[in-house]
CSV table of C-alpha atoms in Angstrom, one decimal:
chain,number,residue,atom,x,y,z
A,1,MET,CA,-76.0,309.7,47.8
A,2,ALA,CA,-78.6,306.9,47.8
A,3,SER,CA,-81.0,308.6,45.0
A,4,SER,CA,-77.4,309.3,42.9
A,5,LEU,CA,-77.3,305.0,43.1
A,6,SER,CA,-80.9,304.2,42.1
A,7,ARG,CA,-81.0,306.1,39.3
A,8,HIS,CA,-77.8,304.8,38.0
A,9,LEU,CA,-79.3,300.7,38.7
A,10,ARG,CA,-82.1,302.2,37.0
A,11,GLY,CA,-79.6,303.1,34.3
A,12,LEU,CA,-78.7,299.5,34.3
A,13,PHE,CA,-81.5,298.4,33.9
A,14,SER,CA,-82.8,300.5,31.3
A,15,VAL,CA,-80.3,300.0,29.0
A,16,PHE,CA,-79.8,295.7,30.1
A,17,ALA,CA,-83.2,295.2,29.4
A,18,LEU,CA,-83.6,297.2,26.7
A,19,SER,CA,-80.9,294.6,25.1
A,20,CYS,CA,-82.7,292.2,25.8
A,21,ALA,CA,-85.4,293.5,23.7
A,22,MET,CA,-83.0,293.4,21.0
A,23,LEU,CA,-81.5,290.6,21.4
A,24,ALA,CA,-85.3,289.1,21.2
A,25,HIS,CA,-85.7,290.8,18.2
A,26,ALA,CA,-82.9,290.1,16.6
A,27,ALA,CA,-82.8,286.0,17.7
A,28,PRO,CA,-84.3,284.2,14.2
A,29,GLN,CA,-88.6,282.3,14.6
A,30,LYS,CA,-87.7,279.1,14.8
A,31,VAL,CA,-90.1,277.2,12.5
A,32,ILE,CA,-90.5,273.6,11.4
A,33,VAL,CA,-92.5,273.3,8.0
A,34,ASP,CA,-95.1,270.8,7.1
A,35,MET,CA,-96.0,270.1,3.5
A,36,ASP,CA,-96.7,268.8,0.2
A,37,ILE,CA,-94.1,269.5,-1.3
A,38,GLY,CA,-94.0,268.0,-5.1
A,39,ASP,CA,-97.2,268.9,-6.8
A,40,ASP,CA,-98.8,272.1,-6.9
A,41,ILE,CA,-94.9,274.8,-7.2
A,42,ASP,CA,-95.9,277.6,-4.7
A,43,ASP,CA,-94.7,274.0,-2.0
A,44,ALA,CA,-91.5,274.8,-3.2
A,45,PHE,CA,-91.3,279.3,-4.5
A,46,ALA,CA,-92.8,278.7,0.1
A,47,LEU,CA,-89.4,276.7,0.7
A,48,GLY,CA,-87.5,279.3,-1.1
A,49,LEU,CA,-88.4,282.3,0.5
A,50,LEU,CA,-87.1,280.2,4.2
A,51,LEU,CA,-84.1,279.1,2.3
A,52,GLN,CA,-82.7,283.0,1.3
A,53,SER,CA,-84.5,284.0,4.5
A,54,PRO,CA,-81.6,284.2,7.4
A,55,ASP,CA,-84.2,285.4,10.3
A,56,ILE,CA,-86.4,282.8,10.2
A,57,GLU,CA,-84.6,279.2,11.6
A,58,ILE,CA,-85.9,276.1,9.7
A,59,VAL,CA,-86.0,273.4,12.8
A,60,GLY,CA,-87.1,270.5,10.4
A,61,ILE,CA,-89.1,269.8,7.3
A,62,THR,CA,-92.3,267.7,7.7
A,63,THR,CA,-93.1,266.2,4.7
A,64,ALA,CA,-97.2,265.8,4.2
A,65,TRP,CA,-99.7,263.7,2.0
A,66,GLY,CA,-99.6,261.3,-0.8
A,67,ASP,CA,-95.6,259.8,-0.9
A,68,THR,CA,-94.3,260.8,1.7
A,69,ALA,CA,-90.9,259.5,1.4
A,70,LEU,CA,-90.0,260.3,-2.6
A,71,ARG,CA,-91.1,264.4,-1.2
A,72,ALA,CA,-88.1,263.4,1.0
A,73,GLN,CA,-86.4,262.7,-1.5
A,74,LEU,CA,-87.2,266.2,-3.3
A,75,LEU,CA,-86.4,268.2,-0.2
A,76,GLU,CA,-82.5,266.2,0.1
A,77,ARG,CA,-82.0,267.0,-3.7
A,78,MET,CA,-83.1,270.8,-2.9
A,79,LEU,CA,-81.8,271.3,0.3
A,80,ARG,CA,-77.5,269.6,-1.2
A,81,GLU,CA,-78.2,271.7,-3.8
A,82,THR,CA,-78.7,275.4,-2.1
A,83,GLY,CA,-76.3,274.2,-0.1
A,84,HIS,CA,-78.5,273.3,3.4
A,85,SER,CA,-78.5,269.4,4.1
A,86,GLN,CA,-78.0,270.3,8.3
A,87,ILE,CA,-81.7,270.9,7.8
A,88,PRO,CA,-83.6,267.4,8.9
A,89,ILE,CA,-86.6,266.2,6.8
A,90,ALA,CA,-88.7,263.8,8.1
A,91,GLN,CA,-91.1,262.1,6.6
A,92,GLY,CA,-94.8,262.3,7.0
A,93,ILE,CA,-98.0,259.5,7.6
A,94,PRO,CA,-98.3,258.5,3.8
A,95,THR,CA,-101.4,258.2,2.1
A,96,ARG,CA,-102.8,256.3,-1.3
A,97,ASP,CA,-106.2,258.6,-1.6
A,98,ASN,CA,-104.4,261.3,-3.0
A,99,PRO,CA,-105.4,263.1,-6.5
A,100,GLN,CA,-103.1,264.9,-7.3
A,101,PRO,CA,-99.6,264.3,-9.9
A,102,PHE,CA,-96.3,264.4,-8.5
A,103,THR,CA,-95.4,267.1,-10.8
A,104,GLN,CA,-92.2,267.0,-9.8
A,105,ALA,CA,-91.5,263.3,-9.6
A,106,ARG,CA,-88.1,262.9,-12.1
A,107,TYR,CA,-86.6,266.1,-9.9
A,108,ALA,CA,-87.3,264.1,-6.8
A,109,GLN,CA,-86.2,260.8,-7.9
A,110,ARG,CA,-82.5,262.2,-8.2
A,111,GLY,CA,-82.4,262.8,-4.5
A,112,LYS,CA,-81.4,260.5,-2.1
A,113,LEU,CA,-84.1,259.1,0.1
A,114,PRO,CA,-83.0,260.3,4.1
A,115,ALA,CA,-82.8,258.3,7.0
A,116,LYS,CA,-86.1,257.9,7.7
A,117,VAL,CA,-87.3,259.5,10.7
A,118,ASP,CA,-91.1,260.0,11.5
A,119,ALA,CA,-92.5,263.1,10.9
A,120,VAL,CA,-95.0,263.0,14.2
A,121,ASP,CA,-92.2,261.6,16.5
A,122,PHE,CA,-89.9,264.3,15.4
A,123,MET,CA,-92.5,267.9,15.7
A,124,LEU,CA,-93.5,266.4,19.1
A,125,ASP,CA,-89.7,266.0,20.2
A,126,GLN,CA,-88.7,269.7,19.3
A,127,PHE,CA,-92.3,271.0,20.3
A,128,ASN,CA,-91.4,269.5,23.7
A,129,ARG,CA,-87.6,270.7,23.7
A,130,ASN,CA,-87.7,274.3,22.8
A,131,PRO,CA,-91.7,274.8,24.2
A,132,GLY,CA,-93.5,278.2,23.0
A,133,GLN,CA,-90.8,278.4,20.6
A,134,ILE,CA,-91.7,276.7,17.1
A,135,THR,CA,-94.0,278.3,15.1
A,136,LEU,CA,-95.3,274.9,12.7
A,137,LEU,CA,-96.0,276.2,8.6
A,138,ALA,CA,-98.6,273.7,8.1
A,139,LEU,CA,-98.4,273.9,4.3
A,140,GLY,CA,-100.1,271.0,2.5
A,141,PRO,CA,-103.6,267.9,3.9
A,142,LEU,CA,-103.2,268.6,8.0
A,143,THR,CA,-103.0,264.2,8.1
A,144,ASN,CA,-99.2,264.2,10.4
A,145,VAL,CA,-101.2,268.2,12.2
A,146,GLY,CA,-103.6,265.7,13.2
A,147,ALA,CA,-101.6,262.9,14.3
A,148,ALA,CA,-99.4,264.6,16.1
A,149,ILE,CA,-102.7,266.4,18.4
A,150,GLN,CA,-103.8,262.5,18.5
A,151,ARG,CA,-100.7,261.5,19.4
A,152,ASP,CA,-99.6,263.4,22.6
A,153,ALA,CA,-101.8,266.9,22.7
A,154,ALA,CA,-99.6,267.9,26.6
A,155,ALA,CA,-96.3,267.7,23.6
A,156,PHE,CA,-98.7,269.3,21.2
A,157,GLY,CA,-100.0,272.4,22.7
A,158,LYS,CA,-95.8,273.3,23.5
A,159,VAL,CA,-96.3,275.3,19.5
A,160,ARG,CA,-95.4,278.2,19.7
A,161,GLN,CA,-98.8,279.1,17.1
A,162,VAL,CA,-100.3,276.7,14.2
A,163,ALA,CA,-99.5,279.0,10.2
A,164,LEU,CA,-101.6,277.5,8.3
A,165,MET,CA,-102.8,278.0,4.5
A,166,GLY,CA,-105.9,276.5,4.4
A,167,GLY,CA,-109.2,277.0,3.9
A,168,SER,CA,-111.9,279.6,2.5
A,169,VAL,CA,-113.7,282.0,4.7
A,170,ARG,CA,-115.6,284.3,2.1
A,171,ILE,CA,-113.6,283.7,-1.3
A,172,GLY,CA,-113.4,280.8,-3.5
A,173,TYR,CA,-110.6,280.0,-5.9
A,174,SER,CA,-110.6,281.9,-8.4
A,175,LYS,CA,-108.3,282.1,-11.7
A,176,SER,CA,-108.3,285.9,-12.1
A,177,GLN,CA,-109.2,289.0,-10.2
A,178,TYR,CA,-111.6,289.8,-12.9
A,179,VAL,CA,-114.0,287.5,-13.5
A,180,PRO,CA,-116.7,287.6,-10.7
A,181,GLN,CA,-116.0,285.5,-7.6
A,182,ARG,CA,-116.9,281.8,-6.6
A,183,PRO,CA,-118.7,281.1,-2.8
A,184,VAL,CA,-117.1,280.0,-0.4
A,185,ASP,CA,-115.0,275.9,-1.4
A,186,LYS,CA,-113.8,273.4,0.5
A,187,GLU,CA,-110.4,273.7,0.2
A,188,TYR,CA,-107.7,271.5,-1.2
A,189,ASN,CA,-105.5,271.4,2.3
A,190,ILE,CA,-108.8,270.6,4.5
A,191,VAL,CA,-110.8,268.5,2.8
A,192,SER,CA,-108.1,266.1,2.1
A,193,ASP,CA,-107.9,265.4,5.9
A,194,ILE,CA,-111.3,266.9,7.6
A,195,GLY,CA,-110.9,265.0,11.0
A,196,ALA,CA,-107.3,266.5,11.1
A,197,ALA,CA,-108.5,269.6,10.3
A,198,GLN,CA,-110.7,269.5,13.1
A,199,LYS,CA,-108.7,268.4,15.6
A,200,LEU,CA,-106.3,271.3,15.2
A,201,PHE,CA,-109.4,273.9,14.9
A,202,THR,CA,-110.3,272.2,18.2
A,203,SER,CA,-106.9,272.0,20.0
A,204,GLY,CA,-106.7,275.3,21.8
A,205,VAL,CA,-103.8,276.6,20.1
A,206,ALA,CA,-103.0,279.4,18.9
A,207,ILE,CA,-104.2,278.9,14.9
A,208,VAL,CA,-102.9,282.0,12.2
A,209,MET,CA,-105.6,281.1,9.0
A,210,MET,CA,-104.4,282.1,5.7
A,211,PRO,CA,-106.9,280.9,3.2
A,212,LEU,CA,-108.1,281.4,-0.1
A,213,ASP,CA,-109.2,284.7,0.4
A,214,SER,CA,-105.7,286.0,1.4
A,215,THR,CA,-103.8,283.8,-0.5
A,216,GLN,CA,-104.4,283.6,-4.8
A,217,ILE,CA,-101.3,286.1,-5.2
A,218,ARG,CA,-100.7,284.7,-8.7
A,219,LEU,CA,-96.5,285.2,-9.7
A,220,ASP,CA,-96.9,287.3,-13.2
A,221,GLU,CA,-94.8,287.2,-15.6
A,222,VAL,CA,-92.2,290.2,-14.9
A,223,GLU,CA,-91.5,288.8,-11.1
A,224,ARG,CA,-91.1,285.1,-13.0
A,225,ASN,CA,-88.9,285.6,-15.4
A,226,ALA,CA,-86.4,287.5,-13.0
A,227,LEU,CA,-86.5,285.2,-10.7
A,228,LEU,CA,-86.0,281.4,-12.6
A,229,GLY,CA,-83.5,284.3,-14.5
A,230,HIS,CA,-81.3,284.1,-11.9
A,231,GLY,CA,-78.7,282.0,-11.8
A,232,SER,CA,-78.1,281.7,-8.5
A,233,ALA,CA,-78.6,278.5,-6.3
A,234,VAL,CA,-81.7,278.5,-5.3
A,235,THR,CA,-83.0,280.2,-8.0
A,236,ASP,CA,-81.9,277.5,-10.3
A,237,GLN,CA,-83.6,274.7,-8.5
A,238,LEU,CA,-87.0,276.7,-8.5
A,239,ALA,CA,-86.5,276.7,-12.5
A,240,LEU,CA,-85.9,272.9,-12.9
A,241,LEU,CA,-88.9,272.5,-10.4
A,242,TYR,CA,-91.1,275.0,-12.8
A,243,HIS,CA,-90.7,273.8,-15.6
A,244,GLN,CA,-91.2,269.9,-14.7
A,245,TRP,CA,-94.3,271.2,-12.2
A,246,ILE,CA,-95.4,273.1,-16.0
A,247,ASN,CA,-94.8,270.5,-18.7
A,248,ALA,CA,-96.8,267.8,-16.9
A,249,TYR,CA,-100.1,266.9,-17.1
A,250,GLN,CA,-102.5,268.3,-14.4
A,251,PRO,CA,-105.8,270.0,-13.8
A,252,TRP,CA,-103.5,273.5,-12.8
A,253,SER,CA,-101.4,274.3,-15.4
A,254,SER,CA,-101.1,277.9,-15.6
A,255,ASN,CA,-97.9,280.1,-16.6
A,256,MET,CA,-98.5,282.3,-13.5
A,257,PRO,CA,-97.7,279.9,-10.9
A,258,SER,CA,-100.2,281.1,-7.5
A,259,LEU,CA,-98.0,281.2,-4.5
A,260,PHE,CA,-100.4,280.1,-1.9
A,261,ASP,CA,-98.1,279.0,0.0
A,262,VAL,CA,-95.4,281.5,-0.2
A,263,VAL,CA,-98.5,283.3,1.8
A,264,PRO,CA,-97.6,282.7,5.3
A,265,VAL,CA,-93.5,282.5,5.6
A,266,ALA,CA,-94.4,286.3,3.6
A,267,TRP,CA,-96.5,287.1,6.6
A,268,MET,CA,-93.9,285.3,9.7
A,269,ILE,CA,-91.0,287.8,7.8
A,270,ASP,CA,-94.0,291.0,7.9
A,271,PRO,CA,-96.7,290.7,9.0
A,272,SER,CA,-97.8,293.8,7.7
A,273,VAL,CA,-98.6,291.7,4.6
A,274,CYS,CA,-100.9,289.8,6.3
A,275,PRO,CA,-103.4,291.6,8.7
A,276,LEU,CA,-104.8,289.5,10.6
A,277,SER,CA,-108.7,289.1,12.0
A,278,PRO,CA,-110.1,287.1,15.2
A,279,LEU,CA,-112.8,284.3,14.2
A,280,ARG,CA,-114.0,282.1,15.5
A,281,ILE,CA,-113.7,279.1,12.4
A,282,VAL,CA,-115.1,275.3,12.3
A,283,VAL,CA,-114.3,273.0,10.2
A,284,ASP,CA,-117.7,270.7,8.9
A,285,ASN,CA,-117.8,267.6,7.6
A,286,GLU,CA,-118.1,268.6,4.3
A,287,GLY,CA,-114.6,270.1,5.3
A,288,TYR,CA,-115.8,273.7,4.4
A,289,THR,CA,-114.1,276.3,6.9
A,290,ARG,CA,-117.4,278.3,8.2
A,291,GLU,CA,-117.0,281.2,10.2
A,292,GLN,CA,-119.5,281.4,13.3
A,293,ALA,CA,-120.1,283.9,16.6
A,294,GLY,CA,-118.3,282.9,19.2
A,295,THR,CA,-115.2,282.8,21.1
A,296,PRO,CA,-112.6,283.3,18.5
A,297,ASN,CA,-109.8,280.1,17.9
A,298,ALA,CA,-107.8,281.7,15.4
A,299,ARG,CA,-106.6,284.8,13.8
A,300,VAL,CA,-107.5,285.1,10.3
A,301,CYS,CA,-106.2,287.0,7.0
A,302,LEU,CA,-109.0,287.9,5.3
A,303,SER,CA,-107.4,290.3,2.6
A,304,SER,CA,-103.0,290.2,1.6
A,305,ASP,CA,-101.1,293.1,0.5
A,306,GLN,CA,-99.9,292.2,-2.8
A,307,LYS,CA,-97.6,295.2,-3.3
A,308,ARG,CA,-96.5,294.4,-0.1
A,309,PHE,CA,-96.6,291.2,-0.8
A,310,PHE,CA,-93.6,291.2,-3.5
A,311,GLN,CA,-92.0,293.8,-1.5
A,312,VAL,CA,-91.1,290.9,0.9
A,313,LEU,CA,-90.4,288.2,-1.6
A,314,MET,CA,-88.1,289.8,-4.3
A,315,PRO,CA,-85.4,291.1,-2.9
A,316,ARG,CA,-84.6,288.6,-0.5
A,317,MET,CA,-85.3,285.8,-3.6
A,318,LEU,CA,-83.3,287.8,-6.3
A,319,LYS,CA,-80.1,287.7,-3.4
A,320,ASP,CA,-76.7,285.7,-3.6
């Protein structure tokens, strides 16, 4: 009798544990997106993929670098036009030394400036409210991140992980896979605010790093035409933003944009897109992200699976 009851209880416990595991697996991943949307176009495609992913919950979006108020207007319009006005927007620390043109300014100017919410306060408040649950997707210069660490390191330490597009570990910028690889470069997001990057890599939080080595995936003509001609709420906004970007006077103009910032999003959906290696990364005073011997402080994707990347991206973006 006791043995039978014991087996019954063990069976119930197993069912309960399995149910909990299934619920945990099904729960959307919480993210805060810190981004410099409006200069290059990859930020817009990254946001589009996030909006098309019900397995990711966008807790809020914070604007980084340059004219952070105008970036907030761009986000307000894009979120409103796509039916996502409920997502909070917070303005990051403005900077005056942004050398890149705001290519999508005309789109942004038709947005409405949201009520001003401080990005650093928003991040820290959400980390305190949801300890160990929120991934910070850092898709731009790390000024807000560095300020959050400086303001309250203990609260920032409650982030689940920081997944960033940034740095150059073994490969630099490249226009094509058919030209010789450049040596490591000072990557834009890191070199824009070296001090903030140094704060992050010495903070002790879990870091997932997607450097130039793995993020220079280009949107070829077939995929681009399929996306921009699809006619959904999200892809219509991407089409407007893409054409403003391509028509602006800016040094990196190309019919085939590099989808740098989309790679961390695709990795969150399917980690096989970008396998990770534990490395020790040190940000030097020139803005290089140097690989050094010692205890790893980051998990780094050195090579991405481009076929799998598009298998994640395209079906989600082409659904209504």
